[in-house]
Amino acid sequence: MTSATDFDNVEIQQQYRHVNDRWELSDEGELDNDNSSARLFERSRIKALADEREVVQKKTFTKWVNSHLARVTCRITDLYTDLRDGRMLIKLLEVLSGEQLPKPTKGRMRIHCLENVDKALQFLKEQKVHLENMGSHDIVDGSHMLTLGLIWTIILRFQIQDITVETDDYHETRSAKDALLLWCQMKTAGYPNVNIRNFTSSWKDGLAFNALIHKHRPDLIQFDKLKKSNAMHNLQHAFDVSEKNLNVTKLLDPEDVFTENPDEKSIITYVVAFYHYFSKMK
């Protein structure tokens, strides 16, 4: 039995709160003349990293939402604004769950938006999804942090939570994240220069993505022609091939992965799309 408790929305809130707390600390009484510049530089770097990750997550999650809304010929443009009235949120959950949610309340006033978002959140609670410190007003108000947290929670519940991997030890319990990591490791075992230890730096040179594709569809990738030093080409090649031949939506761009600090949640969201596609292959 896998669990998504290590990935709930509280973790996202803590992630951003930690950054914001450090950023908003007053300079007075804390910094002396000798280390103030170093501290300010550190804070600036932390804030910049958080902003960069937010941008990548927003882009990735928007593409992920649209990849599912396409099944009902709908799409969103801005993750923070287009979910505020709750209508697209209800449609998304219906597509993912295969169930019918209560019909959206007619009207565009704030009270109508709150009612619609609340219908979506209530459905998630019935699915045993933890939504601590999150209310319908947070989404209606367009909270960046909590909107990202909500979509990540939905991804966990409907895309990641039920991932299981068969191993020799059938009694071993793994988290959903560890099960997905193990699946990646098992599928890419033996590929030169591929050593997947995480969902960040292990994917930067693009070889892991190409190895996953080659393992299942060797006709699509000439893996022996790829060079570890040509990361941008490797990433672009894998993303183009998977979108064209596997119909796996290109959730990331090469520059999102080939960076100093790749965003873990965005890479997991992309990798899990490969998992679901290849798991259906027999």
mmCIF file of C-alpha atoms in Angstrom:
data_model
loop_
_atom_site.group_PDB
_atom_site.id
_atom_site.type_symbol
_atom_site.label_atom_id
_atom_site.label_comp_id
_atom_site.label_asym_id
_atom_site.label_seq_id
_atom_site.Cartn_x
_atom_site.Cartn_y
_atom_site.Cartn_z
ATOM 1 C CA MET A 1 0.000 0.000 0.000
ATOM 2 C CA THR A 2 1.450 3.332 -0.994
ATOM 3 C CA SER A 3 0.900 6.653 0.696
ATOM 4 C CA ALA A 4 0.967 10.245 -0.409
ATOM 5 C CA THR A 5 1.270 11.678 3.075
ATOM 6 C CA ASP A 6 4.837 12.766 2.395
ATOM 7 C CA PHE A 7 3.539 14.902 -0.431
ATOM 8 C CA ASP A 8 0.412 16.659 0.873
ATOM 9 C CA ASN A 9 -0.369 20.322 0.458
ATOM 10 C CA VAL A 10 0.933 21.163 3.924
ATOM 11 C CA GLU A 11 4.437 20.461 2.659
ATOM 12 C CA ILE A 12 4.026 23.025 -0.094
ATOM 13 C CA GLN A 13 2.738 25.587 2.385
ATOM 14 C CA GLN A 14 5.708 24.966 4.650
ATOM 15 C CA GLN A 15 8.076 25.226 1.694
ATOM 16 C CA TYR A 16 6.902 28.674 0.709
ATOM 17 C CA ARG A 17 6.309 29.874 4.272
ATOM 18 C CA HIS A 18 9.918 28.991 5.120
ATOM 19 C CA VAL A 19 11.173 31.064 2.221
ATOM 20 C CA ASN A 20 8.860 33.981 2.959
ATOM 21 C CA ASP A 21 9.729 34.002 6.646
ATOM 22 C CA ARG A 22 13.435 34.190 5.876
ATOM 23 C CA TRP A 23 12.873 36.855 3.269
ATOM 24 C CA GLU A 24 10.689 39.063 5.436
ATOM 25 C CA LEU A 25 12.863 39.060 8.542
ATOM 26 C CA SER A 26 13.861 42.577 9.540
ATOM 27 C CA ASP A 27 17.462 43.559 8.980
ATOM 28 C CA GLU A 28 17.557 45.550 12.222
ATOM 29 C CA GLY A 29 18.840 43.831 15.305
ATOM 30 C CA GLU A 30 19.831 40.712 13.382
ATOM 31 C CA LEU A 31 22.611 41.665 11.046
ATOM 32 C CA ASP A 32 25.889 43.235 11.961
ATOM 33 C CA ASN A 33 28.065 45.216 9.602
ATOM 34 C CA ASP A 34 30.373 42.295 8.856
ATOM 35 C CA ASN A 35 27.843 39.785 7.599
ATOM 36 C CA SER A 36 24.921 41.916 6.463
ATOM 37 C CA SER A 37 25.911 41.792 2.800
ATOM 38 C CA ALA A 38 26.308 38.019 2.892
ATOM 39 C CA ARG A 39 22.954 37.600 4.615
ATOM 40 C CA LEU A 40 21.215 39.898 2.183
ATOM 41 C CA PHE A 41 22.740 38.008 -0.740
ATOM 42 C CA GLU A 42 21.587 34.712 0.739
ATOM 43 C CA ARG A 43 18.054 35.992 1.203
ATOM 44 C CA SER A 44 17.986 37.391 -2.308
ATOM 45 C CA ARG A 45 19.141 34.052 -3.704
ATOM 46 C CA ILE A 46 16.547 32.101 -1.678
ATOM 47 C CA LYS A 47 13.780 34.432 -2.828
ATOM 48 C CA ALA A 48 14.921 34.197 -6.446
ATOM 49 C CA LEU A 49 14.996 30.400 -6.243
ATOM 50 C CA ALA A 50 11.489 30.303 -4.789
ATOM 51 C CA ASP A 51 10.223 32.633 -7.519
ATOM 52 C CA GLU A 52 11.888 30.526 -10.206
ATOM 53 C CA ARG A 53 10.337 27.334 -8.868
ATOM 54 C CA GLU A 54 6.926 28.977 -8.660
ATOM 55 C CA VAL A 55 7.151 30.006 -12.321
ATOM 56 C CA VAL A 56 8.099 26.485 -13.406
ATOM 57 C CA GLN A 57 5.426 24.870 -11.250
ATOM 58 C CA LYS A 58 2.765 27.217 -12.567
ATOM 59 C CA LYS A 59 3.710 26.436 -16.165
ATOM 60 C CA THR A 60 3.932 22.684 -15.556
ATOM 61 C CA PHE A 61 0.681 22.470 -13.602
ATOM 62 C CA THR A 62 -1.154 24.607 -16.186
ATOM 63 C CA LYS A 63 -0.078 22.256 -18.973
ATOM 64 C CA TRP A 64 -0.996 19.249 -16.847
ATOM 65 C CA VAL A 65 -4.473 20.635 -16.145
ATOM 66 C CA ASN A 66 -5.023 21.369 -19.836
ATOM 67 C CA SER A 67 -3.868 17.897 -20.840
ATOM 68 C CA HIS A 68 -6.844 16.515 -18.910
ATOM 69 C CA LEU A 69 -9.356 19.266 -19.643
ATOM 70 C CA ALA A 70 -8.739 18.619 -23.338
ATOM 71 C CA ARG A 71 -10.859 15.494 -22.953
ATOM 72 C CA VAL A 72 -13.887 17.749 -22.456
ATOM 73 C CA THR A 73 -12.643 20.379 -24.949
ATOM 74 C CA CYS A 74 -11.804 22.905 -22.251
ATOM 75 C CA ARG A 75 -8.596 24.687 -21.302
ATOM 76 C CA ILE A 76 -7.267 27.341 -18.959
ATOM 77 C CA THR A 77 -4.826 30.147 -19.679
ATOM 78 C CA ASP A 78 -3.812 31.305 -16.221
ATOM 79 C CA LEU A 79 -3.737 28.845 -13.341
ATOM 80 C CA TYR A 80 -4.209 31.527 -10.709
ATOM 81 C CA THR A 81 -7.214 33.248 -12.274
ATOM 82 C CA ASP A 82 -9.023 30.597 -14.332
ATOM 83 C CA LEU A 83 -9.750 28.323 -11.357
ATOM 84 C CA ARG A 84 -11.173 31.096 -9.185
ATOM 85 C CA ASP A 85 -14.830 30.577 -10.132
ATOM 86 C CA GLY A 86 -14.596 26.838 -9.444
ATOM 87 C CA ARG A 87 -16.091 25.746 -12.756
ATOM 88 C CA MET A 88 -12.904 24.435 -14.353
ATOM 89 C CA LEU A 89 -11.911 22.883 -11.046
ATOM 90 C CA ILE A 90 -15.132 20.868 -11.005
ATOM 91 C CA LYS A 91 -14.604 19.798 -14.634
ATOM 92 C CA LEU A 92 -11.027 18.736 -13.893
ATOM 93 C CA LEU A 93 -12.077 16.565 -10.955
ATOM 94 C CA GLU A 94 -14.848 14.969 -13.014
ATOM 95 C CA VAL A 95 -12.375 14.061 -15.755
ATOM 96 C CA LEU A 96 -9.823 12.658 -13.309
ATOM 97 C CA SER A 97 -12.279 10.727 -11.137
ATOM 98 C CA GLY A 98 -14.813 9.632 -13.721
ATOM 99 C CA GLU A 99 -17.513 10.756 -11.297
ATOM 100 C CA GLN A 100 -20.105 13.475 -11.575
ATOM 101 C CA LEU A 101 -19.834 16.338 -9.125
ATOM 102 C CA PRO A 102 -22.685 18.669 -8.131
ATOM 103 C CA LYS A 103 -23.513 21.110 -10.908
ATOM 104 C CA PRO A 104 -21.805 24.499 -10.622
ATOM 105 C CA THR A 105 -23.855 27.307 -9.162
ATOM 106 C CA LYS A 106 -24.934 29.828 -11.795
ATOM 107 C CA GLY A 107 -23.686 33.362 -11.437
ATOM 108 C CA ARG A 108 -20.362 35.191 -11.368
ATOM 109 C CA MET A 109 -20.547 36.875 -7.979
ATOM 110 C CA ARG A 110 -18.024 36.022 -5.277
ATOM 111 C CA ILE A 111 -20.574 33.962 -3.336
ATOM 112 C CA HIS A 112 -21.174 31.805 -6.418
ATOM 113 C CA CYS A 113 -17.445 31.286 -6.923
ATOM 114 C CA LEU A 114 -17.034 30.295 -3.273
ATOM 115 C CA GLU A 115 -19.875 27.777 -3.561
ATOM 116 C CA ASN A 116 -18.363 26.166 -6.662
ATOM 117 C CA VAL A 117 -14.857 25.892 -5.237
ATOM 118 C CA ASP A 118 -16.345 24.510 -2.038
ATOM 119 C CA LYS A 119 -18.063 21.771 -4.055
ATOM 120 C CA ALA A 120 -14.705 20.778 -5.488
ATOM 121 C CA LEU A 121 -12.962 20.836 -2.106
ATOM 122 C CA GLN A 122 -15.777 18.855 -0.503
ATOM 123 C CA PHE A 123 -15.410 16.183 -3.181
ATOM 124 C CA LEU A 124 -11.688 15.962 -2.440
ATOM 125 C CA LYS A 125 -12.378 15.573 1.271
ATOM 126 C CA GLU A 126 -14.742 12.704 0.447
ATOM 127 C CA GLN A 127 -11.817 11.153 -1.435
ATOM 128 C CA LYS A 128 -9.812 11.233 1.810
ATOM 129 C CA VAL A 129 -7.629 14.084 0.588
ATOM 130 C CA HIS A 130 -6.182 16.245 3.351
ATOM 131 C CA LEU A 131 -6.808 19.948 2.791
ATOM 132 C CA GLU A 132 -5.551 21.463 6.017
ATOM 133 C CA ASN A 133 -5.237 25.248 6.114
ATOM 134 C CA MET A 134 -6.971 25.585 2.753
ATOM 135 C CA GLY A 135 -10.423 27.033 2.140
ATOM 136 C CA SER A 136 -12.482 27.983 -0.877
ATOM 137 C CA HIS A 137 -11.675 31.665 -0.285
ATOM 138 C CA ASP A 138 -7.960 30.956 -0.856
ATOM 139 C CA ILE A 139 -8.633 29.737 -4.396
ATOM 140 C CA VAL A 140 -11.246 32.397 -5.161
ATOM 141 C CA ASP A 141 -8.780 35.054 -4.006
ATOM 142 C CA GLY A 142 -6.159 33.626 -6.361
ATOM 143 C CA SER A 143 -3.575 32.693 -3.718
ATOM 144 C CA HIS A 144 -0.518 31.578 -5.676
ATOM 145 C CA MET A 145 0.843 29.300 -2.984
ATOM 146 C CA LEU A 146 -2.414 27.567 -2.174
ATOM 147 C CA THR A 147 -3.517 27.228 -5.800
ATOM 148 C CA LEU A 148 -0.241 25.462 -6.575
ATOM 149 C CA GLY A 149 -0.721 23.408 -3.420
ATOM 150 C CA LEU A 150 -4.227 22.398 -4.453
ATOM 151 C CA ILE A 151 -3.180 21.263 -7.926
ATOM 152 C CA TRP A 152 -0.229 19.352 -6.490
ATOM 153 C CA THR A 153 -2.586 17.647 -4.032
ATOM 154 C CA ILE A 154 -4.881 16.679 -6.913
ATOM 155 C CA ILE A 155 -1.926 15.316 -8.894
ATOM 156 C CA LEU A 156 -0.925 13.241 -5.890
ATOM 157 C CA ARG A 157 -4.391 11.846 -5.358
ATOM 158 C CA PHE A 158 -5.259 10.952 -8.927
ATOM 159 C CA GLN A 159 -1.875 10.348 -10.573
ATOM 160 C CA ILE A 160 0.653 9.284 -7.951
ATOM 161 C CA GLN A 161 -1.009 7.856 -4.864
ATOM 162 C CA ASP A 162 -1.787 4.435 -6.324
ATOM 163 C CA ILE A 163 1.608 3.781 -7.896
ATOM 164 C CA THR A 164 2.955 0.388 -6.883
ATOM 165 C CA VAL A 165 6.029 -1.527 -7.951
ATOM 166 C CA GLU A 166 6.478 -5.275 -7.672
ATOM 167 C CA THR A 167 9.692 -6.270 -5.918
ATOM 168 C CA ASP A 168 11.073 -9.436 -4.386
ATOM 169 C CA ASP A 169 9.966 -8.187 -0.985
ATOM 170 C CA TYR A 170 6.183 -8.092 -1.257
ATOM 171 C CA HIS A 171 5.863 -7.009 2.363
ATOM 172 C CA GLU A 172 7.823 -3.810 1.849
ATOM 173 C CA THR A 173 5.793 -0.628 2.092
ATOM 174 C CA ARG A 174 6.926 2.327 0.018
ATOM 175 C CA SER A 175 5.671 5.853 -0.326
ATOM 176 C CA ALA A 176 4.283 6.805 -3.710
ATOM 177 C CA LYS A 177 7.367 8.908 -4.383
ATOM 178 C CA ASP A 178 9.723 6.045 -3.535
ATOM 179 C CA ALA A 179 7.675 3.624 -5.635
ATOM 180 C CA LEU A 180 7.907 5.929 -8.644
ATOM 181 C CA LEU A 181 11.633 6.379 -8.069
ATOM 182 C CA LEU A 182 12.118 2.620 -7.858
ATOM 183 C CA TRP A 183 10.177 2.136 -11.092
ATOM 184 C CA CYS A 184 12.471 4.621 -12.831
ATOM 185 C CA GLN A 185 15.538 2.880 -11.446
ATOM 186 C CA MET A 186 14.342 -0.560 -12.506
ATOM 187 C CA LYS A 187 13.490 0.576 -16.036
ATOM 188 C CA THR A 188 16.796 2.370 -16.609
ATOM 189 C CA ALA A 189 19.093 -0.166 -14.943
ATOM 190 C CA GLY A 190 22.102 -0.889 -17.116
ATOM 191 C CA TYR A 191 21.926 2.255 -19.217
ATOM 192 C CA PRO A 192 25.329 3.993 -19.304
ATOM 193 C CA ASN A 193 25.551 7.337 -17.488
ATOM 194 C CA VAL A 194 22.039 6.940 -16.077
ATOM 195 C CA ASN A 195 21.837 6.787 -12.291
ATOM 196 C CA ILE A 196 18.477 7.985 -11.005
ATOM 197 C CA ARG A 197 18.738 8.888 -7.320
ATOM 198 C CA ASN A 198 16.167 11.677 -7.150
ATOM 199 C CA PHE A 199 13.710 13.764 -9.151
ATOM 200 C CA THR A 200 16.022 16.739 -9.560
ATOM 201 C CA SER A 201 19.669 16.513 -10.587
ATOM 202 C CA SER A 202 19.436 12.949 -11.925
ATOM 203 C CA TRP A 203 17.384 14.210 -14.883
ATOM 204 C CA LYS A 204 19.403 17.296 -15.825
ATOM 205 C CA ASP A 205 21.396 15.794 -18.706
ATOM 206 C CA GLY A 206 18.319 14.275 -20.358
ATOM 207 C CA LEU A 207 19.667 10.736 -20.515
ATOM 208 C CA ALA A 208 17.181 9.406 -17.934
ATOM 209 C CA PHE A 209 14.207 10.578 -20.000
ATOM 210 C CA ASN A 210 15.673 9.036 -23.140
ATOM 211 C CA ALA A 211 16.457 5.778 -21.326
ATOM 212 C CA LEU A 212 12.866 5.478 -20.094
ATOM 213 C CA ILE A 213 11.562 5.915 -23.617
ATOM 214 C CA HIS A 214 14.158 3.580 -25.151
ATOM 215 C CA LYS A 215 13.402 0.849 -22.621
ATOM 216 C CA HIS A 216 9.799 0.669 -23.799
ATOM 217 C CA ARG A 217 10.127 1.925 -27.381
ATOM 218 C CA PRO A 218 13.690 1.261 -28.608
ATOM 219 C CA ASP A 219 12.553 2.123 -32.123
ATOM 220 C CA LEU A 220 12.146 5.771 -31.149
ATOM 221 C CA ILE A 221 15.513 6.512 -29.521
ATOM 222 C CA GLN A 222 19.084 5.839 -30.649
ATOM 223 C CA PHE A 223 20.404 5.895 -27.125
ATOM 224 C CA ASP A 224 24.008 5.035 -28.047
ATOM 225 C CA LYS A 225 24.178 8.226 -30.129
ATOM 226 C CA LEU A 226 23.391 10.492 -27.178
ATOM 227 C CA LYS A 227 26.135 12.305 -25.294
ATOM 228 C CA LYS A 228 25.949 13.212 -21.634
ATOM 229 C CA SER A 229 27.560 16.568 -22.384
ATOM 230 C CA ASN A 230 24.759 17.563 -24.765
ATOM 231 C CA ALA A 231 22.030 17.975 -22.167
ATOM 232 C CA MET A 232 19.795 20.490 -23.949
ATOM 233 C CA HIS A 233 19.698 18.349 -27.091
ATOM 234 C CA ASN A 234 18.974 15.207 -25.063
ATOM 235 C CA LEU A 235 16.100 16.843 -23.205
ATOM 236 C CA GLN A 236 14.587 18.412 -26.309
ATOM 237 C CA HIS A 237 14.856 15.114 -28.178
ATOM 238 C CA ALA A 238 13.124 13.128 -25.436
ATOM 239 C CA PHE A 239 10.352 15.702 -25.004
ATOM 240 C CA ASP A 240 9.703 15.991 -28.755
ATOM 241 C CA VAL A 241 9.682 12.233 -29.306
ATOM 242 C CA SER A 242 7.343 11.576 -26.391
ATOM 243 C CA GLU A 243 4.880 14.257 -27.481
ATOM 244 C CA LYS A 244 4.884 13.222 -31.145
ATOM 245 C CA ASN A 245 4.958 9.436 -30.779
ATOM 246 C CA LEU A 246 3.544 8.736 -27.315
ATOM 247 C CA ASN A 247 1.077 11.611 -27.039
ATOM 248 C CA VAL A 248 2.642 12.554 -23.708
ATOM 249 C CA THR A 249 2.124 16.285 -23.261
ATOM 250 C CA LYS A 250 5.363 18.264 -23.121
ATOM 251 C CA LEU A 251 5.010 19.571 -19.575
ATOM 252 C CA LEU A 252 8.548 20.926 -19.324
ATOM 253 C CA ASP A 253 11.041 22.717 -21.534
ATOM 254 C CA PRO A 254 14.743 21.739 -21.553
ATOM 255 C CA GLU A 255 15.742 24.902 -19.690
ATOM 256 C CA ASP A 256 13.373 23.946 -16.845
ATOM 257 C CA VAL A 257 15.396 20.791 -16.223
ATOM 258 C CA PHE A 258 18.906 21.818 -17.244
ATOM 259 C CA THR A 259 19.236 24.318 -14.431
ATOM 260 C CA GLU A 260 21.064 24.536 -11.127
ATOM 261 C CA ASN A 261 18.020 23.587 -9.074
ATOM 262 C CA PRO A 262 15.376 21.688 -11.071
ATOM 263 C CA ASP A 263 11.927 21.726 -9.476
ATOM 264 C CA GLU A 264 11.167 18.310 -8.005
ATOM 265 C CA LYS A 265 7.383 18.513 -8.193
ATOM 266 C CA SER A 266 7.423 19.552 -11.845
ATOM 267 C CA ILE A 267 9.732 16.696 -12.820
ATOM 268 C CA ILE A 268 7.643 14.192 -10.850
ATOM 269 C CA THR A 269 4.502 15.430 -12.612
ATOM 270 C CA TYR A 270 6.170 14.843 -15.994
ATOM 271 C CA VAL A 271 7.727 11.497 -15.100
ATOM 272 C CA VAL A 272 4.440 10.132 -13.767
ATOM 273 C CA ALA A 273 2.901 10.792 -17.195
ATOM 274 C CA PHE A 274 5.493 8.407 -18.661
ATOM 275 C CA TYR A 275 4.730 5.908 -15.914
ATOM 276 C CA HIS A 276 1.028 5.817 -16.706
ATOM 277 C CA TYR A 277 1.639 5.579 -20.448
ATOM 278 C CA PHE A 278 4.188 2.788 -20.260
ATOM 279 C CA SER A 279 2.332 0.902 -17.524
ATOM 280 C CA LYS A 280 -0.484 0.360 -20.016
ATOM 281 C CA MET A 281 1.906 -1.283 -22.469
ATOM 282 C CA LYS A 282 1.988 -5.059 -22.367
#
